[in-house]
mmCIF file of C-alpha atoms in Angstrom:
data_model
loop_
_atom_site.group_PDB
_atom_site.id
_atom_site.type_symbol
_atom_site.label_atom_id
_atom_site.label_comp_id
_atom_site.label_asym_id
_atom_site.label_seq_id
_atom_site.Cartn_x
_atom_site.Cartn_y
_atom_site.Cartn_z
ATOM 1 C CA UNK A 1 0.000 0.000 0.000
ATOM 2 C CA UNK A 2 1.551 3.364 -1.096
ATOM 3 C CA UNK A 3 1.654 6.785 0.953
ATOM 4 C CA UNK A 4 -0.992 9.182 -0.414
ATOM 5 C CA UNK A 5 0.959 12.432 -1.888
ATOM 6 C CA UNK A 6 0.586 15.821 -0.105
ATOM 7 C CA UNK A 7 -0.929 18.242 -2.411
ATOM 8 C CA UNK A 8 0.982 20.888 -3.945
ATOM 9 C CA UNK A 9 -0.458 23.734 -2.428
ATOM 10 C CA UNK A 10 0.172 22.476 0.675
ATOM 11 C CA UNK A 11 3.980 22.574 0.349
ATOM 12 C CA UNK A 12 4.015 25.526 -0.621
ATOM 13 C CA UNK A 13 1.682 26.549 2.465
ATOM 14 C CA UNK A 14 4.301 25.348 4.958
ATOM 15 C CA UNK A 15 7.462 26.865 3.107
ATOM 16 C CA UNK A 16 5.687 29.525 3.205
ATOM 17 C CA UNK A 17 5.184 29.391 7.024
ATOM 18 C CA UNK A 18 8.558 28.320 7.698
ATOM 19 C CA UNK A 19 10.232 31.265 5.734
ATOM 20 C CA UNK A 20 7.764 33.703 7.695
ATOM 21 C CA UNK A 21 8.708 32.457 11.217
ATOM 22 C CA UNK A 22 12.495 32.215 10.016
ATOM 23 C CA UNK A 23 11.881 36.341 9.601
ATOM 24 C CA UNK A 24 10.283 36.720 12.376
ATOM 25 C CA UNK A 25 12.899 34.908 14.512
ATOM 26 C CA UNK A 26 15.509 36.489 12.780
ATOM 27 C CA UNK A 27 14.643 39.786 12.991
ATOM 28 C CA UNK A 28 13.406 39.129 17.308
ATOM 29 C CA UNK A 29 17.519 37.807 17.285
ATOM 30 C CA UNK A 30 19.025 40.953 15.529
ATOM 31 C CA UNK A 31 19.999 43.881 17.537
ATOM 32 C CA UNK A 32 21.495 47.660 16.856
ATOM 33 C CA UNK A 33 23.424 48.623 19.316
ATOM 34 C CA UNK A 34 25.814 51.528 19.888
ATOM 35 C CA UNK A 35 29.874 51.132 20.882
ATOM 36 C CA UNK A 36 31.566 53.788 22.335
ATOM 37 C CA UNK A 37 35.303 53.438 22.588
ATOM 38 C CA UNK A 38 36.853 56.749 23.307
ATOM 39 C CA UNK A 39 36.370 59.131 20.826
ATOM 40 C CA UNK A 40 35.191 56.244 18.473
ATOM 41 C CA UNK A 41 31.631 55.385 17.745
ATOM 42 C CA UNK A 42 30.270 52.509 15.498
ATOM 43 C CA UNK A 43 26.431 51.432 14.691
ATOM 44 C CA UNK A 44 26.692 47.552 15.354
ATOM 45 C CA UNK A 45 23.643 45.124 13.951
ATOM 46 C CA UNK A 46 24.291 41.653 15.853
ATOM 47 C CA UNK A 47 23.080 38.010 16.879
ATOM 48 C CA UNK A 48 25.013 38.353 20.249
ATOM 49 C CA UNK A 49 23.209 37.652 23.148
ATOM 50 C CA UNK A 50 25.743 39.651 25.596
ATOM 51 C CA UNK A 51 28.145 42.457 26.044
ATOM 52 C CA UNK A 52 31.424 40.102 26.054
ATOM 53 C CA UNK A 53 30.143 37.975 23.166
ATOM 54 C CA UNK A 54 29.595 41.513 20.953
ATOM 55 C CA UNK A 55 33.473 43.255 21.876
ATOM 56 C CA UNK A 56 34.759 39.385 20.912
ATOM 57 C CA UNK A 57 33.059 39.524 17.611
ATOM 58 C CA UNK A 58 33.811 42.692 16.777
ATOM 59 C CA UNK A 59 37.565 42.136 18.033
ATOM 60 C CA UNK A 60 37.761 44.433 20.387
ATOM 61 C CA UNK A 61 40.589 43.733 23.205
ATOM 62 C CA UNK A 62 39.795 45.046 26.559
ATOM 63 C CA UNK A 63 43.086 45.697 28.989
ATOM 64 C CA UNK A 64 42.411 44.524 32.598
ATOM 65 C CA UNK A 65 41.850 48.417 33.838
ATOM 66 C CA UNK A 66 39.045 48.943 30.996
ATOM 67 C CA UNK A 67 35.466 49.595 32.481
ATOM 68 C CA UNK A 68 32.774 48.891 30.077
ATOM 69 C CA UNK A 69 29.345 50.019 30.773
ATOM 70 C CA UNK A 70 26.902 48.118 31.036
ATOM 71 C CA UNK A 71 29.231 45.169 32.109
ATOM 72 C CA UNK A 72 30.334 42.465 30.332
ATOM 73 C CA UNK A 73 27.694 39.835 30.653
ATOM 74 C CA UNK A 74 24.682 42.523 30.661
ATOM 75 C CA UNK A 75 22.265 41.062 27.943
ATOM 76 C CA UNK A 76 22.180 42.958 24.674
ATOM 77 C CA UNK A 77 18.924 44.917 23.706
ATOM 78 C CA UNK A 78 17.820 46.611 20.292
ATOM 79 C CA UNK A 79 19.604 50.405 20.677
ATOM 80 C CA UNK A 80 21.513 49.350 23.242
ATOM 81 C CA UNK A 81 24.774 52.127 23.770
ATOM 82 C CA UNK A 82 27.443 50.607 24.893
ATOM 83 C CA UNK A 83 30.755 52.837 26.237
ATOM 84 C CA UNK A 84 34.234 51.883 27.176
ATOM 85 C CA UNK A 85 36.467 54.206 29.119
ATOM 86 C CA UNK A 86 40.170 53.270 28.194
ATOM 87 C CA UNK A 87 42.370 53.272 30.755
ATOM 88 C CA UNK A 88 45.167 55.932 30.704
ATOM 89 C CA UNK A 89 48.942 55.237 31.548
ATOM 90 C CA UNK A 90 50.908 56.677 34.522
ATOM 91 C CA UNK A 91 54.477 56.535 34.881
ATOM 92 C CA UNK A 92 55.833 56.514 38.219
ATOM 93 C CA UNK A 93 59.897 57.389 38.427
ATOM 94 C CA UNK A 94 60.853 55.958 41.918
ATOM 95 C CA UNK A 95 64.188 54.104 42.991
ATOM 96 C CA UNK A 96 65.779 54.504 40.186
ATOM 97 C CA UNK A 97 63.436 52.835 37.575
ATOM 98 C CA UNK A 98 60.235 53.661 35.858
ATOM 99 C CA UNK A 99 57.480 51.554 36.437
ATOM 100 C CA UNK A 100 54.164 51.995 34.079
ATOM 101 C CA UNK A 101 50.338 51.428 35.335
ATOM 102 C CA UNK A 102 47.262 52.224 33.710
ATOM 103 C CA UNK A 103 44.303 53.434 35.544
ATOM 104 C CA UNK A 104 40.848 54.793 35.445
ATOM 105 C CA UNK A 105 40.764 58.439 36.913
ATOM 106 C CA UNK A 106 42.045 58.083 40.822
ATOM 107 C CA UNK A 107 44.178 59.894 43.362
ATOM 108 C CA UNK A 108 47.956 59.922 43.375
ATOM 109 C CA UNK A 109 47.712 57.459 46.194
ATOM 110 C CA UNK A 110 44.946 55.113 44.564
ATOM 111 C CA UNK A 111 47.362 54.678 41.805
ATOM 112 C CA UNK A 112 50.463 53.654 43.863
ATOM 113 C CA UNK A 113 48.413 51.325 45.301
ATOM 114 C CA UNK A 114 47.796 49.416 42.322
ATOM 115 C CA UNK A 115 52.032 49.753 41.471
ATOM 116 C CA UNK A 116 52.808 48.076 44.718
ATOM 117 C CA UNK A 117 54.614 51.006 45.576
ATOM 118 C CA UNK A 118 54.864 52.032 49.592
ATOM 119 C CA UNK A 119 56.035 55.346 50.998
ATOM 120 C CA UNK A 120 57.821 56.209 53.627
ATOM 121 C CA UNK A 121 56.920 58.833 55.917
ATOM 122 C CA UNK A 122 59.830 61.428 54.631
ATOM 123 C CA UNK A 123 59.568 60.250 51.027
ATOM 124 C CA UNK A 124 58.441 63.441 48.702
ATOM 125 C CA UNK A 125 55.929 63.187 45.966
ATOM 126 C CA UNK A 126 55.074 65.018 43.205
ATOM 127 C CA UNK A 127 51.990 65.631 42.402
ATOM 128 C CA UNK A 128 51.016 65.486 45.965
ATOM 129 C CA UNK A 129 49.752 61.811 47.148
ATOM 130 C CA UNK A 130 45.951 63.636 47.569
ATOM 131 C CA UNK A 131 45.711 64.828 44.087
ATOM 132 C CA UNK A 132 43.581 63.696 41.615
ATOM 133 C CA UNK A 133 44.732 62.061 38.445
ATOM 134 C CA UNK A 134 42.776 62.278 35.062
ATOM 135 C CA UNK A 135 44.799 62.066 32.015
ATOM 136 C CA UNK A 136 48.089 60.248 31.666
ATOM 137 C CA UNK A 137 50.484 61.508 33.446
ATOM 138 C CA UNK A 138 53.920 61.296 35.916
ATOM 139 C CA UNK A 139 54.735 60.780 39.116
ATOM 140 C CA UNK A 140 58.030 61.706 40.576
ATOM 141 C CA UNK A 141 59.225 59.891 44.133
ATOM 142 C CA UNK A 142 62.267 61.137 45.803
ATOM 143 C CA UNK A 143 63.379 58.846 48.521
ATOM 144 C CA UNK A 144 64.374 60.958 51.723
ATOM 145 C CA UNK A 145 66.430 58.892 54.539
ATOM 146 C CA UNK A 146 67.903 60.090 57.333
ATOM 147 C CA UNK A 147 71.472 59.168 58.563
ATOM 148 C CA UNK A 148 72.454 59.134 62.288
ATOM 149 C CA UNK A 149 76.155 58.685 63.368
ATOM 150 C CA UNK A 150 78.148 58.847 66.552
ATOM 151 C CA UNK A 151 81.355 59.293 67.859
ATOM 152 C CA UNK A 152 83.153 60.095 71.035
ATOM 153 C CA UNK A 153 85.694 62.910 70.283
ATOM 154 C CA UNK A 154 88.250 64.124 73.343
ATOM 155 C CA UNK A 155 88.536 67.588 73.920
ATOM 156 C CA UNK A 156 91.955 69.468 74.789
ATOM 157 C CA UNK A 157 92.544 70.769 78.036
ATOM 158 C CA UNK A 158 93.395 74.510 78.450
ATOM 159 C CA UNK A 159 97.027 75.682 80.302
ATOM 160 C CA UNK A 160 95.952 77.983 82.437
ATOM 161 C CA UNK A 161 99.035 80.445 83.924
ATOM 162 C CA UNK A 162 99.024 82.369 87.484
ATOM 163 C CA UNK A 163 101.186 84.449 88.816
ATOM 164 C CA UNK A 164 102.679 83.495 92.375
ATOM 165 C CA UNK A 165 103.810 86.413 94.273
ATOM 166 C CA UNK A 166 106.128 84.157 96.763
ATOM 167 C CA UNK A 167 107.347 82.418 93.869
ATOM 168 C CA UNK A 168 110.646 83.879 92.572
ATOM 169 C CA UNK A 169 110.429 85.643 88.683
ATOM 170 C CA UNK A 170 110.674 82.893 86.070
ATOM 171 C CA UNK A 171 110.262 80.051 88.021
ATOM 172 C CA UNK A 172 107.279 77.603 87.436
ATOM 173 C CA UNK A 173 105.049 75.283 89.033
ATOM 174 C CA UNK A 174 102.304 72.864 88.278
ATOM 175 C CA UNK A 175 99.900 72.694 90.951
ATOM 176 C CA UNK A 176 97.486 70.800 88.519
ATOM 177 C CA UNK A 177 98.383 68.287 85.598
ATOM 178 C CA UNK A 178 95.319 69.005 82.975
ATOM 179 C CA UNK A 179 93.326 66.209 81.646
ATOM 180 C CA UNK A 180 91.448 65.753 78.072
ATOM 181 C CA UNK A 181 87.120 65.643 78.338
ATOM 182 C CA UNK A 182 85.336 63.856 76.178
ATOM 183 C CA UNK A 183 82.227 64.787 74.015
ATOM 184 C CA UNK A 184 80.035 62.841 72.062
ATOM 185 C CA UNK A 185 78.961 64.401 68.209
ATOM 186 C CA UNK A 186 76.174 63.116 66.506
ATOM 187 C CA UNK A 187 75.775 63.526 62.624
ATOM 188 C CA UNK A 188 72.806 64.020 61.140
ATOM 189 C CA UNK A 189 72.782 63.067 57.079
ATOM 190 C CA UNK A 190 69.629 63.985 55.016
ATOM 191 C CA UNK A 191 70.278 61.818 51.440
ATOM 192 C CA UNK A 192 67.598 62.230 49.013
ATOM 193 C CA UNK A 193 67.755 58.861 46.549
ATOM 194 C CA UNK A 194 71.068 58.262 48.288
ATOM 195 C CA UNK A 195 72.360 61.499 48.015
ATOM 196 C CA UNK A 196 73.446 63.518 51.130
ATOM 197 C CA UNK A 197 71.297 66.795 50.508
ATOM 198 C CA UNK A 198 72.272 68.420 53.966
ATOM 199 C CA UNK A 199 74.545 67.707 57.324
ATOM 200 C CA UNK A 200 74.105 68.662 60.736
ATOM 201 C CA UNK A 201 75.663 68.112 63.960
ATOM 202 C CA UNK A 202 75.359 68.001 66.953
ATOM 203 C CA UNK A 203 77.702 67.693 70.642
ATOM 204 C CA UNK A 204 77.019 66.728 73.901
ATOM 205 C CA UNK A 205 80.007 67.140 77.084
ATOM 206 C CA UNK A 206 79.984 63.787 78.499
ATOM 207 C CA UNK A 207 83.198 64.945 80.060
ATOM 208 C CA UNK A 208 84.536 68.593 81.201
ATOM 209 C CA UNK A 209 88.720 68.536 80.601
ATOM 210 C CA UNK A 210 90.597 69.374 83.521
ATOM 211 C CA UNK A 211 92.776 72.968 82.861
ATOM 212 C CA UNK A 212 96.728 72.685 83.354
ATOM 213 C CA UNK A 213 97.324 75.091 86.031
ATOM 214 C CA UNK A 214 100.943 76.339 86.834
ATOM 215 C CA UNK A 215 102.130 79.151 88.672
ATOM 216 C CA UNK A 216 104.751 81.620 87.268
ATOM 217 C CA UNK A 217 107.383 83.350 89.733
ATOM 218 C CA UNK A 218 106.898 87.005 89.900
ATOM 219 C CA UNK A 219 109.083 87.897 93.027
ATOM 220 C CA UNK A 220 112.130 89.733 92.010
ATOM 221 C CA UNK A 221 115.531 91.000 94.528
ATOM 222 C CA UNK A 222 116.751 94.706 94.723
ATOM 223 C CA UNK A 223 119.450 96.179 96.421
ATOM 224 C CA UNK A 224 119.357 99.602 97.892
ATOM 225 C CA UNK A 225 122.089 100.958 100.106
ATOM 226 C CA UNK A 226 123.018 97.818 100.973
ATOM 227 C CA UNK A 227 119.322 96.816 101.518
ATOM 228 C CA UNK A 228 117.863 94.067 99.478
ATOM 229 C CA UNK A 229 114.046 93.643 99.311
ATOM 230 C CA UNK A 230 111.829 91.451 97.397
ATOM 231 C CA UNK A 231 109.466 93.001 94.729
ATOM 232 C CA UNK A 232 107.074 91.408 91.930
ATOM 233 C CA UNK A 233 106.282 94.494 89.838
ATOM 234 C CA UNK A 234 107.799 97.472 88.903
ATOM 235 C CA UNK A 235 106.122 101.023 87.788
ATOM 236 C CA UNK A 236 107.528 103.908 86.391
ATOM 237 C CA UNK A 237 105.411 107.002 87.774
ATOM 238 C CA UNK A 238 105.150 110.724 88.110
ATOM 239 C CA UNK A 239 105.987 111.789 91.493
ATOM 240 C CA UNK A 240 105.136 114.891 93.187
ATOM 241 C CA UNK A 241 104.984 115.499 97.242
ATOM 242 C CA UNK A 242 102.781 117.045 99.922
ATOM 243 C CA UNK A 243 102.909 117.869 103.283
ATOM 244 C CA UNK A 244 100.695 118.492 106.198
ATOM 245 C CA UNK A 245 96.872 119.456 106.115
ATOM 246 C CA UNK A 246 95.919 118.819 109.256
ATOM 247 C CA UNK A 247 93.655 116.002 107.818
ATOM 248 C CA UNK A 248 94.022 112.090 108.105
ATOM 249 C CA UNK A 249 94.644 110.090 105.422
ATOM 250 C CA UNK A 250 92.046 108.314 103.183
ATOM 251 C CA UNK A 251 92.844 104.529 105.484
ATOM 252 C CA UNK A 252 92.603 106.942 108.741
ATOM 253 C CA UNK A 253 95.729 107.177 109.429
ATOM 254 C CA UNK A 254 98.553 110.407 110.536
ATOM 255 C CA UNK A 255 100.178 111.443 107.610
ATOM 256 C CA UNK A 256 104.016 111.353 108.141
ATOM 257 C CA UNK A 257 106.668 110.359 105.818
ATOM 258 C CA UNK A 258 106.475 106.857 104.315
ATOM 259 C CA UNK A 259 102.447 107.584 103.414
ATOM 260 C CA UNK A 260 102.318 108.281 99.589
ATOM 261 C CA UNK A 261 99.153 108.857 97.885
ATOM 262 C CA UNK A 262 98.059 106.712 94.666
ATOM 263 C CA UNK A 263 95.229 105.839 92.653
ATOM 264 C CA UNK A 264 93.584 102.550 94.015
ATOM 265 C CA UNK A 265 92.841 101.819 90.792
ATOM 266 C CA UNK A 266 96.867 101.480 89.904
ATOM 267 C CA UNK A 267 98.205 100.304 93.277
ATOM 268 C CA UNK A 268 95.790 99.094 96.059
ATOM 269 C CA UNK A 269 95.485 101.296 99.110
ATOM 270 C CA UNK A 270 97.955 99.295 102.033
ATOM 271 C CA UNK A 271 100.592 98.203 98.969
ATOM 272 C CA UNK A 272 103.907 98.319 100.752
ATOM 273 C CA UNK A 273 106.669 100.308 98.313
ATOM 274 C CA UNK A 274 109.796 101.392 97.753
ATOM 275 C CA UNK A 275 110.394 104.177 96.297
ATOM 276 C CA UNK A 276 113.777 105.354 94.491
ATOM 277 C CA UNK A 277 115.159 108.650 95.944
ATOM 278 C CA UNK A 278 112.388 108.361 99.116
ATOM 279 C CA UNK A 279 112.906 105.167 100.351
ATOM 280 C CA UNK A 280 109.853 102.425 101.483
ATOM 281 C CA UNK A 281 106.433 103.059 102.257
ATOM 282 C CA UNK A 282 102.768 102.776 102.094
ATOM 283 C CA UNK A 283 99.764 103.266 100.663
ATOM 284 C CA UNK A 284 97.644 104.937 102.643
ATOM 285 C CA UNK A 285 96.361 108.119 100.869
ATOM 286 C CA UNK A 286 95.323 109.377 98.256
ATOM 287 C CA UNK A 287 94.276 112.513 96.524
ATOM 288 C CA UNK A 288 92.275 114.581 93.743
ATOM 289 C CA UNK A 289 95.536 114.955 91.172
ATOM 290 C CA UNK A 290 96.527 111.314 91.800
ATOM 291 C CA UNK A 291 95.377 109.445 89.170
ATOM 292 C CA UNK A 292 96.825 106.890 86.804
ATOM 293 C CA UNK A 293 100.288 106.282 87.404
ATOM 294 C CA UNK A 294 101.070 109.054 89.381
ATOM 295 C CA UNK A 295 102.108 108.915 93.021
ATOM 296 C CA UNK A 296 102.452 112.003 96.092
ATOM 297 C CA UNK A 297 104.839 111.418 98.242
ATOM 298 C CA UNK A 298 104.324 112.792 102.332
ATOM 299 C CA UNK A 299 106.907 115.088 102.796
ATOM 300 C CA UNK A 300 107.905 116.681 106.573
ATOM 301 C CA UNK A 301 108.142 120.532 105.397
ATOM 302 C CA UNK A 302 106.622 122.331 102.711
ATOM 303 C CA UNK A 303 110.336 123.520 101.679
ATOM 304 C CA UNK A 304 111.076 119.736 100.826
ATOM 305 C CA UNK A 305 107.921 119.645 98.653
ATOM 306 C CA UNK A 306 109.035 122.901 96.480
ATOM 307 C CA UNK A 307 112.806 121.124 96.531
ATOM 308 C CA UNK A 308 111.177 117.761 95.285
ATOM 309 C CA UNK A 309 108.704 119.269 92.874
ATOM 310 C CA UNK A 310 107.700 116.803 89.872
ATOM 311 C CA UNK A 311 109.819 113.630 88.707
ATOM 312 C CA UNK A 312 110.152 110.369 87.310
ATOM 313 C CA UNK A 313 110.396 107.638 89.855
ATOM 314 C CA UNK A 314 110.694 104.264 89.663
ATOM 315 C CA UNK A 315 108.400 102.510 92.534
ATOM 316 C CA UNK A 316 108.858 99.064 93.445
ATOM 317 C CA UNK A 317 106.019 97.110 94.552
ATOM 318 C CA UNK A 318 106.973 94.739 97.099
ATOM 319 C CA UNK A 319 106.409 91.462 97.895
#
C-alpha cells in the first residue's frame, strides 16, 4: 500500500510558514546597538546575546583596567549604547626605575596602590599623594632617609698660667696636671635617593677637661744701700709730694713720711713700696691729682715739697 501524496499547495503553504517564522525569529535575534570606545563610535547590527560575546566579535581587546558600561555579561537589547572608558597610563619614576600602570581616573595614592609602591613617611611626591589624576600623566618619588652617626671625640685641656707672688720671677710650678674631656657628636645626614642633601651636627660634654694650672714666679731681689728687698712688679710714675693738712689720710691714718698717695685703681690702698730717691712706704692716701700712674709722696716741710717738685720715679712694689 503506497503513501498518499501531499498536495501541492500544501507545500508551498508550509514553506511559506517556515520562511515567515524564520523572519520573524531572525529579525526578534538581531539587535542595533551603539559602541563607544573613546572618541570612536560605530552602529553595530548583531546576533550576540551579551556584552562580552559583541566586543569578541567585533575584536575588540579590553586591557584589565578597561570599564565597560553596562558590564560584560549585561544582555544585549535593540539600541543598546554601549561605552568603554580606556584606561590611561601613569608613569611613576621611583628608585631609580620607571614603572608603568594604567588606571581609570584616581588619586595619586589610589594609583600607587595598584604599582605596589609604599612610601615612607619622609619620602616626597610630586603631584602630591591627595591629588587627583585624570589624564596620563607622571609621578616623581624622591626617597628621603635620614642618617644618624656617633662618635666620642676628646677635647683638649686649656694651660691655664698664674702668677705666684712668693714664687721667685721665672720660676714655674704645676699645681694641677690638665686632663682631656670627652664629648660625644652626633651627625645628622639627610640623602635624598642616596644622596646627602644636607649635614648637621650636633655635641654633647659627656666629660669637662681638667685645665693645666701652673704658677709663674713674679718675686724679684733689689738692692738699695746695701738693703735688698723682694718686689714682683715694677712702675715707672710721676711723682710729686705734699705735706701736712691737718687732715688724716684716706685709710685713717697720721700722715708722716712713708704715706704716699696713689690711685687705688693702679696700686691698692695698704701696697707696701719702695720708692727710688724716698725710700719704702705705704699706701695709705690718696688725693684729687693722683690718678693713673702718678704717686704724692708725704713730705715733713713744705720747703722739701718745692725742693722735690715733679719727677720720674721708679716705685717698686713689694712682695
Amino acid at each position: 500500500m503506497f503513501p498518499l501524496k501531499a498536495p501541492m499547495w500544501a507545500i508551498v503553504s508550509g514553506m511559506v510558514v517556515v520562511l515567515i517564522l524564520g523572519a520573524v525569529m531572525y529579525a526578534t535575534l538581531e539587535k542595533e546597538v551603539i559602541i563607544r570606545d573613546e572618541d570612536k563610535e560605530a552602529v553595530v547590527s548583531t546576533f550576540a546575546s551579551t556584552v562580552e560575546e559583541l566586543l569578541e566579535k567585533q575584536n575588540i581587546t579590553l586591557e584589565p583596567e578597561d570599564v565597560v558600561s553596562p558590564g560584560l555579561d549585561a544582555s544585549l537589547t535593540d539600541d543598546m549604547e554601549i561605552i568603554i572608558k580606556r584606561a590611561f597610563p601613569v608613569k611613576i619614576a621611583v628608585d631609580g626605575k620607571e614603572v608603568t600602570v594604567k588606571t581609570q581616573p584616581d588619586t595619586v595614592a589610589s594609583i600607587l596602590a595598584k604599582a605596589q609602591i609604599t612610601l615612607g613617611e619622609k619620602d616626597k611626591i610630586q603631584p602630591a599623594i591627595d591629588e587627583f589624576i585624570s589624564a596620563a600623566t607622571e609621578i616623581a618619588i624622591i626617597r628621603v632617609s635620614e642618617r644618624v652617626t656617633t662618635e666620642i671625640k676628646s677635647i683638649p685641656f686649656e694651660t691655664v698660667s698664674r702668677k705666684d707672688y712668693n714664687l721667685p720671677l721665672g720660676e714655674k710650678k704645676v699645681i694641677q696636671e690638665g686632663e682631656e674631656g670627652q664629648e660625644e657628636v652626633t651627625t645628622i645626614e639627610i640623602l635624598e635617593d642616596g644622596e646627602v642633601v644636607s649635614t648637621t651636627t650636633e655635641s654633647k660634654v659627656i666629660k669637662a677637661p681638667k685645665p693645666r694650672i701652673v704658677l709663674t714666679g713674679t718675686v724679684q731681689v733689689a738692692s738699695r744701700g746695701g738693703v735688698e728687698f723682694s718686689y714682683t712688679e715694677k712702675k715707672r710714675m710721676m711723682a710729686t709730694a705734699y705735706t701736712h693738712t691737718g687732715n688724716r689720710t684716706a685709710t685713717g691714718t697720721i700722715p708722716r713720711v712713708g704715706v704716699v698717695a696713689v690711685d687705688p685703681k693702679v696700686i691698692p690702698l695698704g701696697t707696701r713700696l719702695y720708692i727710688d730717691g724716698y725710700g719704702f712706704a705705704r699706701a695709705e692716701d690718696t688725693g684729687r691729682a693722683i690718678k693713673g700712674d702718678k704717686i704724692d709722696l708725704f713730705l715733713d716741710t713744705e720747703e722739701e715739697t718745692k725742693r722735690f717738685g715733679r719727677r720720674w720715679v721708679t716705685v717698686y712694689i713689694l712682695k
